[in-house]
Amino acid sequence: MATVVAQSHYIFGLRTGVRNNLLYFDEQTVIFPCGNNCVRYNINQKCQKFIPGTERSQGMQALAISTNRRYLAVSECVEKATITVFDLQHEQSRKRKVLTGGEIPVNEFVCMAFSPDSKYLIGQAGGPDWTLFLWMWEKKKVMATVKTSTDGPINQISFNPEDNTQICVSGNGVFKIFRYAGETLKQSSTFKTDTHHFLCHTWMSTEQVIAGTDAGQLMMFESGRLRWEMNVTPVKKVYSQSEKQDSNETFSTLPRVTAIVGYSNGFACSAGPGTVCLFEKREEEDQYKKTKEIKIPPELFSNDPSSAEQQEISTLCISPSEETLAASTDRGQLYGISLSLAELNKGVFAQFEHLSHSSHSSVITGLSTCIRKPLIATCSQDRSVRIWNFETNVLEMYKEFQEEAYSIALHPTGLYILVGFSDKLRLMTLLIDDIRTFKEFTVRSCRECAFSHGGHLFAAVNGNVINIYSTTTFEDVLNLKGHNEKVRAIAFSVEDSRLVSCGMDGAVYEWNTLTGARESESVLKTCSYTGVTISPDAKTFFAVGTDCSLKEIQDCQILKEVRTGDVVCTTVAMSRSGRALFIGTSTGTVRAIKYPLPIQNDWIEYQAHAGPVTKMVITFDDQFLITVSEDSCLFIWKIIDKEGQGLKREKELIYAEEILITKSDLEEKNKIMLDLNARVTELQEENKYQLSLRDIEYKEKINELTEKCIQQINSLNAEKEVLKAEKEKQQTAHVKSLSEVLEKHDKEQQDMESSNNQKLMLEYEKYQELQLKLHKVQQEYEQQLHSVEESKTRALEEMMQSYEAKLEEKMMLVTQYQDESQQKVREFDEYIKQEEEDIDMEIHEIRMKFEQNLKEEKKANTRLKVELDTTTKQFHVLQREIENKNLEIEKLKQEVQKLQSVIKALENDITGLKTAIQKRDGIIQDKEKSIYELKKKNDTLNKTIEVMEFRADYMEEQIEPKENEIQELKEQMVEMEGELKEFHKTNTQLELKIAELNLKLKNKDKEMHKEMRK
């Protein structure tokens, strides 16, 4: 049998409380957190891809995307705070690096940002230290750290868009700009911000930063200095009743600027609940003007449509082409608007549209599916009921109520729903565009309800009683009583003849839905059950509860128990084929276990929700698993085998397409349709008449225009002929003027040639005279040069002789100096050799020392590693021993409690024995007194006997009765002495028992003290 697995198919919802929880990947794709996953949602194709969170993650804190849109950073807290960087260009968004604070203990990273070149990453740690980390993230290297605040919180950090070394940090009383230089982060600007709480900021240029505060102010800083500040909206004057009398005293309420994002033309920022303002740059320097307000639209099916407008904007982001503005809210809703459409929209205000479907904003308390339609019904603490379609992945219907909905059940036909409210249980019809109540039942705060598979019955939990009603007659058919505490889950068998329930009293009961009799039961008082399901053959039940285990129950006995570790299971579901079980846990994970249950703990765990799974359902065709959680998210999982194929169906299920509509609504719609059809015919006739009129008008206009055109053509032809004649005249005139100009030019050229020839002749004569003069001057200069050369040769010869003599002297000196220098070089070489040898020796010794030190350090490291391993093993062993000891201590405590109860009982026995001893002591004293008196009487009798012996003669007749009395008295004395001995024996035995009990008590006290000291 192939192993059944679950694959993420679609997710509805948004995880709130995550900083920067909405990002644009490209023009069509946004990234947002949902449960313990990040979702890549294509807005146009309505499809999703998933990036699963880290196993055993305690929750996401922040997201960040790189400037090149390739990398995604996710801040999580597992055992310690981590930042995981994913490669978004990879098909599976594979994990690239995991960054931590290193040796610095960090509980969480509250916000992050990538550098402009995507090589560096900054992360802001939470309190109490508020340390800022700068990583070269691909090498997992911490470049620098700095403390940004003393008491926090820090709300946003960012890089300068064109400078990797400049970082801006803003928070409560904090607005700082740091610069990275020399492996440290140094603060480069100071500004007194103690009175301001900065919630967000954005860079408008390399020098300018605009920041928003919780008091509704926008501040623009340039080079770390405040340039200007303004209120994002005008101050609203609010008067209280006491202030109406004194109108001089007023107080103002300003909206919080919770999010801000810049783009090429300006910036967008939140301006209080449900409002975003667009600012554009003026022609004047550094000034911005508010051009548009964009508001969240009211909800159509809400009791209070304006409640949607009260949502706080959490994050703003703009698409890469700056075409679309997207926003996320504190109630988990996503909105978007085209900026070009917003600018084209006339007026000051524009409205957002849902980027995806409207989703729950609070804990989802109820979940149900049907058979005949691909529908999912959910209810939540946000007082809404929503109907989803798991085939088309759309929100079919939504309605908000006055009261909170606790439970929901969808009829198998998909035409009715059962909803449990705080005051009543309501049966409603799913109409074409509304959810309408048509029957109410007096069941208050119904936490669980369910329709039978046939749809003819439904069960509703009323505290610890289960009421079964008929869907056709609405009569209370059966009342199933047996649970001592609240019932937490119910499930009908496939043939609807059995109902299984579990409760907080640790009981799992099987009921007969025809007679109301309890067929079987399994009670385990140490476990409070939270979920139960029934096998397809209705012979086996599966229950989960607070004892961290899954129990298989059959014939009133627990056949098998699968321990789930230290994780509490909250809900369980079984496929109709009986091939697999799915379990939801308190950590938000989903586990798939094949059936029959394995001997060892063998399951597949999926990262799903960020809170405990509240409900879990498998669709009727075994194709989808649906889970909901306290994180207000709805997950749809595709159930497949390990080969990637869907589970085989017994027969193809064809879903119904019919819908319900009331007669009055249908009549109204038909009437509206008839009115509209009549109106359409009227409009068509009007349009025809208008078109005929326009045709006549256009024909007249065409005729007028044709006449005008003909006239203009004729006039233009006449003008053309006139222009031709003028052109010919101008051509003839031009030819005449050209011939005249050419004649003038020829005459002037001849005159210029004659005058230039005369000038040339004169210049030639002057040239010949100058050549003769030059020849004479050259001859004179040659004679002078010859004489000068002769004198110079003589002087040179004399100089050569003198310098040669000097050269010989200098050469002698050079040879002497060369010999001396060679000797010095030799000495220096010897000195260098000696120095080198000494240095080599020293280097060799130092190397040997360091090698020895290295070997010792390596040995020490290996020893320390071994010690560390042993210590960790010892630590684990000690932890186990401590756990065992704790268990033994608990057992000993229980034994001590038992012994104390035994001791109390023995003490009570001792007190009773003491009272009995005291009573017997009193009796003994009385007996001793009587014996003493008898002894006295005996003495007196002896005396009387002596007297009587003297009188024996005459008293013999009287002695015989007296002797008989004496004999009787003696017998009484013997009896009394025997009783006395028995009393002494019992007394000694009781004293021995008391001593033994006291010894046992002392020994137990000593053992208790020893265990408490351990």
mmCIF file of N, CA and C in Angstrom, residues 38-80:
data_model
loop_
_atom_site.group_PDB
_atom_site.id
_atom_site.type_symbol
_atom_site.label_atom_id
_atom_site.label_comp_id
_atom_site.label_asym_id
_atom_site.label_seq_id
_atom_site.Cartn_x
_atom_site.Cartn_y
_atom_site.Cartn_z
ATOM 1 N N CYS A 38 5.407 30.994 3.724
ATOM 2 C CA CYS A 38 5.339 32.200 2.906
ATOM 3 C C CYS A 38 4.711 31.809 1.570
ATOM 4 N N VAL A 39 3.786 32.635 1.101
ATOM 5 C CA VAL A 39 3.016 32.328 -0.104
ATOM 6 C C VAL A 39 3.461 33.260 -1.225
ATOM 7 N N ARG A 40 3.752 32.662 -2.414
ATOM 8 C CA ARG A 40 3.983 33.436 -3.636
ATOM 9 C C ARG A 40 2.688 33.391 -4.445
ATOM 10 N N TYR A 41 1.972 34.505 -4.455
ATOM 11 C CA TYR A 41 0.614 34.552 -5.025
ATOM 12 C C TYR A 41 0.635 35.335 -6.334
ATOM 13 N N ASN A 42 0.265 34.656 -7.433
ATOM 14 C CA ASN A 42 0.145 35.308 -8.739
ATOM 15 C C ASN A 42 -1.241 35.927 -8.844
ATOM 16 N N ILE A 43 -1.294 37.235 -8.923
ATOM 17 C CA ILE A 43 -2.566 37.959 -8.861
ATOM 18 C C ILE A 43 -3.411 37.687 -10.106
ATOM 19 N N ASN A 44 -2.772 37.597 -11.269
ATOM 20 C CA ASN A 44 -3.528 37.405 -12.519
ATOM 21 C C ASN A 44 -4.013 35.967 -12.668
ATOM 22 N N GLN A 45 -3.112 34.994 -12.425
ATOM 23 C CA GLN A 45 -3.471 33.587 -12.607
ATOM 24 C C GLN A 45 -4.163 32.977 -11.395
ATOM 25 N N LYS A 46 -4.183 33.685 -10.273
ATOM 26 C CA LYS A 46 -4.831 33.224 -9.038
ATOM 27 C C LYS A 46 -4.247 31.887 -8.551
ATOM 28 N N CYS A 47 -2.943 31.706 -8.704
ATOM 29 C CA CYS A 47 -2.294 30.476 -8.250
ATOM 30 C C CYS A 47 -1.243 30.813 -7.196
ATOM 31 N N GLN A 48 -0.855 29.812 -6.421
ATOM 32 C CA GLN A 48 0.053 30.019 -5.301
ATOM 33 C C GLN A 48 1.189 28.999 -5.332
ATOM 34 N N LYS A 49 2.365 29.448 -4.867
ATOM 35 C CA LYS A 49 3.484 28.567 -4.559
ATOM 36 C C LYS A 49 3.865 28.835 -3.110
ATOM 37 N N PHE A 50 4.507 27.838 -2.467
ATOM 38 C CA PHE A 50 4.687 27.925 -1.025
ATOM 39 C C PHE A 50 6.159 27.771 -0.650
ATOM 40 N N ILE A 51 6.556 28.545 0.358
ATOM 41 C CA ILE A 51 7.888 28.434 0.957
ATOM 42 C C ILE A 51 7.667 28.013 2.405
ATOM 43 N N PRO A 52 7.893 26.740 2.754
ATOM 44 C CA PRO A 52 7.583 26.288 4.119
ATOM 45 C C PRO A 52 8.529 26.889 5.138
ATOM 46 N N GLY A 53 8.002 27.108 6.360
ATOM 47 C CA GLY A 53 8.810 27.633 7.450
ATOM 48 C C GLY A 53 9.701 26.565 8.056
ATOM 49 N N THR A 54 10.540 27.011 8.992
ATOM 50 C CA THR A 54 11.468 26.098 9.658
ATOM 51 C C THR A 54 10.708 25.201 10.624
ATOM 52 N N GLU A 55 11.179 23.965 10.739
ATOM 53 C CA GLU A 55 10.544 23.010 11.644
ATOM 54 C C GLU A 55 10.673 23.488 13.084
ATOM 55 N N ARG A 56 9.615 23.307 13.858
ATOM 56 C CA ARG A 56 9.521 23.720 15.260
ATOM 57 C C ARG A 56 9.723 25.238 15.425
ATOM 58 N N SER A 57 9.352 25.975 14.406
ATOM 59 C CA SER A 57 9.444 27.436 14.493
ATOM 60 C C SER A 57 8.353 27.964 15.416
ATOM 61 N N GLN A 58 8.741 28.933 16.249
ATOM 62 C CA GLN A 58 7.783 29.544 17.176
ATOM 63 C C GLN A 58 7.096 30.757 16.566
ATOM 64 N N GLY A 59 7.405 31.025 15.280
ATOM 65 C CA GLY A 59 6.704 32.131 14.628
ATOM 66 C C GLY A 59 7.647 33.024 13.852
ATOM 67 N N MET A 60 7.081 33.665 12.788
ATOM 68 C CA MET A 60 7.836 34.631 11.991
ATOM 69 C C MET A 60 7.723 36.010 12.622
ATOM 70 N N GLN A 61 8.822 36.780 12.510
ATOM 71 C CA GLN A 61 8.819 38.150 13.026
ATOM 72 C C GLN A 61 8.844 39.195 11.919
ATOM 73 N N ALA A 62 9.563 38.905 10.812
ATOM 74 C CA ALA A 62 9.726 39.926 9.774
ATOM 75 C C ALA A 62 10.109 39.264 8.458
ATOM 76 N N LEU A 63 9.854 39.998 7.339
ATOM 77 C CA LEU A 63 10.270 39.590 5.998
ATOM 78 C C LEU A 63 11.061 40.728 5.372
ATOM 79 N N ALA A 64 11.922 40.375 4.391
ATOM 80 C CA ALA A 64 12.639 41.380 3.609
ATOM 81 C C ALA A 64 12.995 40.759 2.272
ATOM 82 N N ILE A 65 12.918 41.557 1.186
ATOM 83 C CA ILE A 65 13.280 41.091 -0.150
ATOM 84 C C ILE A 65 14.408 41.953 -0.672
ATOM 85 N N SER A 66 15.336 41.320 -1.414
ATOM 86 C CA SER A 66 16.503 42.037 -1.908
ATOM 87 C C SER A 66 16.098 43.001 -3.013
ATOM 88 N N THR A 67 17.002 43.950 -3.313
ATOM 89 C CA THR A 67 16.715 44.970 -4.316
ATOM 90 C C THR A 67 16.544 44.367 -5.701
ATOM 91 N N ASN A 68 17.312 43.288 -5.997
ATOM 92 C CA ASN A 68 17.190 42.636 -7.304
ATOM 93 C C ASN A 68 16.049 41.616 -7.358
ATOM 94 N N ARG A 69 15.250 41.537 -6.293
ATOM 95 C CA ARG A 69 14.074 40.660 -6.197
ATOM 96 C C ARG A 69 14.429 39.175 -6.306
ATOM 97 N N ARG A 70 15.655 38.818 -5.951
ATOM 98 C CA ARG A 70 16.044 37.418 -6.070
ATOM 99 C C ARG A 70 15.994 36.686 -4.734
ATOM 100 N N TYR A 71 16.298 37.386 -3.632
ATOM 101 C CA TYR A 71 16.428 36.721 -2.337
ATOM 102 C C TYR A 71 15.353 37.220 -1.375
ATOM 103 N N LEU A 72 14.871 36.282 -0.560
ATOM 104 C CA LEU A 72 13.873 36.579 0.477
ATOM 105 C C LEU A 72 14.464 36.202 1.831
ATOM 106 N N ALA A 73 14.427 37.122 2.783
ATOM 107 C CA ALA A 73 14.907 36.856 4.144
ATOM 108 C C ALA A 73 13.704 36.733 5.068
ATOM 109 N N VAL A 74 13.699 35.681 5.880
ATOM 110 C CA VAL A 74 12.597 35.407 6.815
ATOM 111 C C VAL A 74 13.181 35.300 8.215
ATOM 112 N N SER A 75 12.691 36.122 9.122
ATOM 113 C CA SER A 75 13.127 36.084 10.521
ATOM 114 C C SER A 75 12.198 35.167 11.301
ATOM 115 N N GLU A 76 12.793 34.166 11.995
ATOM 116 C CA GLU A 76 12.023 33.214 12.776
ATOM 117 C C GLU A 76 12.706 33.002 14.119
ATOM 118 N N CYS A 77 11.988 32.376 15.014
ATOM 119 C CA CYS A 77 12.537 32.009 16.323
ATOM 120 C C CYS A 77 12.316 30.512 16.502
ATOM 121 N N VAL A 78 13.408 29.730 16.446
ATOM 122 C CA VAL A 78 13.318 28.285 16.654
ATOM 123 C C VAL A 78 13.794 28.027 18.077
ATOM 124 N N GLU A 79 15.006 27.512 18.258
ATOM 125 C CA GLU A 79 15.575 27.465 19.611
ATOM 126 C C GLU A 79 16.198 28.810 19.946
ATOM 127 N N LYS A 80 16.724 29.471 18.893
ATOM 128 C CA LYS A 80 17.198 30.838 19.011
ATOM 129 C C LYS A 80 16.804 31.583 17.748
#
